[in-house]
Structures are given as C-alpha cells and as structure tokens.
Amino acid sequence: MNAITTTEATEPVTTTDIPWDRLRGTVAGRLHLPGDPDFAAVSTPWVVNVPQRPAAVLEVADTGDVVAAVRFAEEHGVAVTAQPRGHAARTTLDDTLLLRTRALDSIDVDIQRGTARVGAGVKWGELMARLDGTGLVALCGSNPDPSVVGLTLGGGVSWFTRKYGFTANSVVSFEVVGPCGDLVTVTRASDPDLFWALRGGGGDFGIVVSIELALMLAPSVHGGKLMWAVEHAATVLKAFRDLALTAPDELTVWGHVYHFPPLPDLPEPIRGRSFVGVAFTHLGSAAEAEALIKPLRDAAPVQLDLVGPVPPSAMGEVAQEPTEPMPSLEFGTLLTGVDDAAIDRIVAVVGDRERCPLIVTQLRGLGGGFARTSPAAGAVAAVQEPFQLFAVGVPAVPELEAPIRAAFGALAGAVDGLATGHAMPNFTPDGSPNSVCYPPETLERLRRIKLERDPRGTIRSNKPVLGE
C-alpha cells in the first residue's frame, strides 16, 4: 500500500487576487473582506484569543449561498470552511472563505419517527428546548451554545454517551455541499464512505448544511450539581472516582475543581470562591438517582445542592459552562485510571486558588458507550480509557498565559504514567496532531477519502486530515 502524503493537496492561492465582488453579486448573504469596518467582529471566533485570519467571511442567508460559495471557491482555488460560532477555533482556517451558517436555523422534530432534522446554525440549546415534554432527547453536549452540526462532526460527547454512544453514531443523514458545489443527501446506503467519514472525522469532506439525528428515549432525567468547600477536594474526588467506576450506563458523573473569578455577573454564592463539585445526569427516577449518588452526599458536607429534574431544555444548566465568547486555553488527556495518589497529586496542583490560575479542572467518568464498538459506527473512535482529564484557563490578560501553561505542565506531571496522550477530537486544542484523536487505520481511511473526494483541497475543516 502506498503511503499517503500528509501535505495539503494544493498550494495556497494569493487571496488578494480573487474577484470577491463576483461572489458578492451571486449571494443573498453579506460578504465581509479585510479592511471592512466589521471584519474583525465577524471573523473572530468564540474562543477570542485564537487569531483566525480568513480571506473573507460570508454570512450565508440560505443553502443556495453555501452552494454558490463552494462553487466560487472551487473555481478560484481558495479553500472554504464553515463555522457557526467558533468554539473549536483553529489557525488552520487562515486564508479561507469562512462561512457563518447561523442563518441555517431550521428545526424539524418528528416524534413518531423519533428524529430531528436541524440546520447547520442550530445550537444544542435550541434543539433541546424543542424536545421538552416529548420523552425524547438528542445526544447533546454539555454546553447549549455550540452548534449541533459542529459537535457531531467531531464525534460528539454527550451526557448520554455512556448509555447510547457517541452523538455522531446517532446520525441518520446529512445534507452536504460537496467540493464541486453539488448538494447531496448522504446516508449509509447512498454513500457509505462519506457517511462514515462525516460521523466523527470532522468537516473536511463537505459543508454540512443540515443533519438528521435519531432521538433517544428519556422519559425522566434527574441530575445537576453538588458542590463542597474546596478543602474537601481529595475526599470528594475519590468518592466520585469510585462511583464512576461502578455506575450503571444510565448514570454519568463528572468531578471538578472550580476557582470562580470575582466577576459581578456570577451568582453571589460562587463569586470569587473555590469549590469541588460533581455534576451528573441519570436516565431514570429521582429515587434511583439519589440512591446512586448517596456516597457523594456522604463524602463531605454539601454546600450547594443544585440537583433536581432536568428537562431537555435545562440540559445546558447541569454543567453551567460559559456561553459568551471568551479567551481560553485548554489541556486534556485520557487516563487509564486515577488512583488515590494521582488524585492527591492533581489536588496539590489545582486545589489552591492562590497558586492555580485554572478556572476549572475536570475529571470525566467515561466507560459504557464510550468503549463499545460496532461495525456500523462512524470514524469516531471508541475510547477504552475510563477517565478524561480536562482543564481550562482564561488568559484575560496576556500575562496569564505563561502561568496557565505552567499549570497544564504540572497537571501532566501529576498524571504521568496514567495519561495515554490520546484525546477525543472535540477536546484537542489548536496545533494538536490528528494522531492524538484517531487510530492509524482510521486516519489512513480518512485521508484516502479526502484525496479521492477533494484532491484540490477546496473544503478545509478546522482539523484538516491531510497533515499534522
């Protein structure tokens, strides 16, 4: 078998030579170019400290604009990409025609079939709000702000992955504008290779304008967050670890150490304070959930109890992650385990707010559907590791970047020997190689599909599969 090159298929064009006015005359949406008064605003991603430098930004009005944009890009040799919000911002999108797809906001829920079809601009919170009272859920992420399509293309980690698997594997069909500007419906039957690649392989194969997902049964969800004084961090995280290793697939638990900044828009009980917390969801009754989490309540005196029924529209409130654009730096790795000594080392790094610049350090319990494999699955790789370590720092001023990165290094040292160096695609920062999130055989197949379908490199995702 011939080796596959890891360089882009074509050399970048000089984008200043592109006749952008021709595109402006063929689309209903608004085209922004460098030098325009609002270019900085429309080109800045949600993660505002990633310096994206696209050649142009098109706020599409409809699917026809996407078709026109891709055909224009293919004709003039410029790469085109889509980014509704920019939660997974990357410098790999430099010199592209960047499509803002927020206007593709249709939501069609079919309760009888148990499916939902959404446009590329729909946020998770918007879809989940439509499912209240149905007894159904989509395999949503923890934050209501990212787009359904964006999260799903990267595999999708849900509160319900332990029970139902990755979000990507719940896809029924995609509507995709291919590298030549053709609009096609992609299913397992119509195009098995492309259907496989889009389910977890990222957006490097076409511009997805809508997606149809299978919905899952969830007549009752109980969950929320318990929080303790940070002095109890080691005790609580050990109780969390024990529960995560024995929990049924219906229960998902994540442990955290929080250092909340003294910002006026934060609720008074948490403003400027530090906590250890456990967030969880349980597919089942409140009584069942409370019996399962009793070891957590018994671990130490609970200071904040935010547990109760969780309708689909409130799923984004469980983790209470930020939804407004912000600067951030991330660290993450999968772990083969987390013993008492490792927890003590982690707490030694992150437990003291005077020494730790990280806003949140998180241990996610995985297992269940994360580890299950199926011949019908997409490119998203099964995860055998039982835990994920993830941390976020907010470099509100440039001087904070160095201490945040030093804290990441200390965290890496705390889990040395337990960290595999692997990560899930949606948890890799700018600059991470593809080999971190895909096994060699998966990456090989993704690259072959890319070269076969898009040899000129017209479509470019935030994580291009050709190249590290």
Coordinates of N, CA and C in Angstrom, one line a residue, residues 13-89:
V13 N -3.5 29.8 -2.6 CA -3.6 30.8 -3.6 C -3.3 32.2 -2.9
T14 N -3.1 33.2 -3.7 CA -3.0 34.6 -3.2 C -4.4 35.1 -3.2
T15 N -4.9 35.2 -2.0 CA -6.4 35.5 -1.9 C -6.7 37.0 -2.3
T16 N -5.7 37.8 -2.4 CA -5.9 39.2 -2.8 C -6.3 39.3 -4.3
D17 N -6.0 38.2 -5.0 CA -6.2 38.2 -6.5 C -7.6 37.7 -6.8
I18 N -8.4 37.3 -5.8 CA -9.7 36.6 -6.0 C -10.7 37.7 -6.2
P19 N -11.6 37.5 -7.3 CA -12.6 38.6 -7.6 C -13.8 38.4 -6.6
W20 N -13.6 38.9 -5.4 CA -14.7 38.7 -4.4 C -16.0 39.4 -4.8
D21 N -15.9 40.4 -5.6 CA -17.2 41.1 -6.0 C -18.1 40.2 -6.8
R22 N -17.5 39.2 -7.5 CA -18.3 38.3 -8.3 C -19.1 37.4 -7.3
L23 N -18.5 37.0 -6.2 CA -19.3 36.2 -5.2 C -20.3 37.1 -4.6
R24 N -20.0 38.3 -4.2 CA -21.0 39.2 -3.6 C -22.2 39.4 -4.4
G25 N -22.0 39.4 -5.7 CA -23.2 39.6 -6.6 C -24.0 38.3 -6.8
T26 N -23.6 37.2 -6.3 CA -24.4 36.0 -6.5 C -25.0 35.4 -5.3
V27 N -24.8 36.0 -4.1 CA -25.3 35.5 -2.9 C -26.3 36.5 -2.2
A28 N -27.2 36.0 -1.4 CA -28.1 36.8 -0.7 C -27.5 37.3 0.7
G29 N -26.6 36.5 1.2 CA -26.0 36.9 2.4 C -24.9 38.0 2.3
R30 N -24.3 38.4 3.4 CA -23.4 39.5 3.4 C -21.9 39.0 3.4
L31 N -21.1 39.5 2.5 CA -19.7 39.2 2.4 C -18.9 40.3 3.0
H32 N -17.9 39.8 3.9 CA -17.1 40.8 4.6 C -15.6 40.5 4.1
L33 N -14.9 41.5 3.9 CA -13.5 41.4 3.5 C -12.6 42.2 4.4
P34 N -11.3 41.8 4.5 CA -10.4 42.5 5.4 C -10.4 44.0 5.0
G35 N -10.4 44.8 6.0 CA -10.5 46.3 5.8 C -11.9 46.8 6.0
D36 N -12.9 45.9 5.9 CA -14.3 46.4 6.2 C -14.4 46.7 7.6
P37 N -15.2 47.7 8.0 CA -15.3 48.1 9.4 C -15.7 46.9 10.4
D38 N -16.5 46.0 9.9 CA -16.9 44.9 10.8 C -16.2 43.6 10.6
F39 N -15.1 43.6 9.8 CA -14.5 42.3 9.5 C -13.9 41.7 10.8
A40 N -13.3 42.4 11.6 CA -12.7 41.8 12.9 C -13.8 41.1 13.7
A41 N -15.0 41.8 13.8 CA -16.1 41.2 14.6 C -16.6 39.9 14.0
V42 N -16.8 39.8 12.7 CA -17.4 38.6 12.1 C -16.3 37.5 11.9
S43 N -15.1 37.8 11.9 CA -14.0 36.8 11.7 C -13.5 36.2 13.1
T44 N -13.8 36.9 14.2 CA -13.3 36.5 15.5 C -14.1 35.3 15.9
P45 N -13.5 34.2 16.3 CA -14.3 33.0 16.8 C -14.7 33.2 18.2
W46 N -15.5 32.2 18.7 CA -16.0 32.2 20.1 C -14.8 32.2 21.0
V47 N -13.8 31.4 20.7 CA -12.5 31.5 21.5 C -11.7 32.6 21.0
V48 N -11.9 33.8 21.6 CA -11.4 35.0 21.0 C -9.9 35.2 20.9
N49 N -9.2 34.4 21.7 CA -7.7 34.5 21.6 C -7.1 33.7 20.5
V50 N -7.8 33.0 19.7 CA -7.3 32.3 18.6 C -7.3 33.2 17.4
P51 N -6.2 33.6 16.8 CA -6.2 34.7 15.8 C -6.5 34.1 14.4
Q52 N -7.8 33.8 14.2 CA -8.2 33.4 12.8 C -8.0 34.5 11.8
R53 N -7.5 34.2 10.6 CA -7.3 35.2 9.6 C -7.8 34.7 8.3
P54 N -9.1 34.6 8.2 CA -9.7 34.2 6.9 C -9.5 35.2 5.8
A55 N -9.6 34.8 4.6 CA -9.5 35.8 3.5 C -10.8 36.6 3.3
A56 N -11.9 35.9 3.7 CA -13.2 36.6 3.6 C -14.2 35.8 4.4
V57 N -15.3 36.5 4.9 CA -16.3 35.9 5.7 C -17.6 36.1 5.0
L58 N -18.4 35.1 4.8 CA -19.7 35.2 4.2 C -20.7 34.7 5.3
E59 N -21.6 35.7 5.6 CA -22.8 35.3 6.5 C -23.9 34.8 5.5
V60 N -24.0 33.5 5.4 CA -24.9 32.9 4.4 C -26.3 33.2 4.9
A61 N -27.2 33.3 3.9 CA -28.6 33.6 4.1 C -29.4 32.3 4.0
D62 N -28.9 31.3 3.2 CA -29.6 30.1 2.9 C -28.7 29.1 2.3
T63 N -29.2 27.9 2.0 CA -28.4 26.8 1.4 C -27.8 27.2 0.1
G64 N -28.6 28.0 -0.7 CA -28.1 28.4 -2.0 C -26.9 29.2 -1.9
D65 N -26.7 30.0 -0.8 CA -25.5 30.8 -0.6 C -24.3 29.8 -0.4
V66 N -24.5 28.7 0.3 CA -23.4 27.8 0.5 C -23.0 27.1 -0.8
V67 N -24.0 26.7 -1.6 CA -23.7 26.2 -2.9 C -22.9 27.2 -3.8
A68 N -23.3 28.4 -3.8 CA -22.6 29.4 -4.6 C -21.2 29.7 -4.1
A69 N -21.1 29.7 -2.8 CA -19.7 29.9 -2.2 C -18.8 28.8 -2.5
V70 N -19.2 27.6 -2.4 CA -18.3 26.5 -2.7 C -18.0 26.4 -4.1
R71 N -18.9 26.7 -5.0 CA -18.6 26.7 -6.4 C -17.6 27.8 -6.7
F72 N -17.8 29.0 -6.1 CA -16.8 30.1 -6.3 C -15.5 29.7 -5.8
A73 N -15.4 29.1 -4.6 CA -14.1 28.7 -4.1 C -13.4 27.7 -4.9
E74 N -14.2 26.7 -5.4 CA -13.6 25.7 -6.3 C -13.0 26.3 -7.6
E75 N -13.8 27.2 -8.1 CA -13.4 27.8 -9.4 C -12.1 28.7 -9.2
H76 N -12.0 29.3 -8.1 CA -10.9 30.3 -7.9 C -9.7 29.7 -7.0
G77 N -9.8 28.5 -6.6 CA -8.7 27.8 -5.9 C -8.5 28.3 -4.5
V78 N -9.6 28.7 -3.9 CA -9.5 29.1 -2.5 C -10.2 28.1 -1.6
A79 N -9.7 27.8 -0.4 CA -10.4 26.8 0.4 C -11.6 27.5 1.1
V80 N -12.6 26.7 1.4 CA -13.8 27.2 2.0 C -14.1 26.3 3.2
T81 N -14.6 27.0 4.3 CA -14.9 26.3 5.5 C -16.2 26.9 6.1
A82 N -16.7 26.2 7.1 CA -17.9 26.6 7.8 C -17.7 26.7 9.3
Q83 N -18.2 27.8 9.9 CA -18.1 27.9 11.3 C -19.2 28.8 11.9
P84 N -20.2 28.1 12.5 CA -21.3 28.9 13.0 C -20.9 29.8 14.2
R85 N -20.1 29.3 15.1 CA -19.8 30.1 16.3 C -18.3 30.2 16.6
G86 N -17.6 29.1 16.4 CA -16.1 29.1 16.6 C -15.7 28.6 18.0
H87 N -16.4 27.7 18.6 CA -16.0 27.1 19.8 C -14.7 26.3 19.7
A88 N -14.5 25.7 18.5 CA -13.3 24.9 18.2 C -12.4 25.7 17.2
A89 N -12.1 26.9 17.6 CA -11.4 27.8 16.6 C -10.0 27.3 16.4

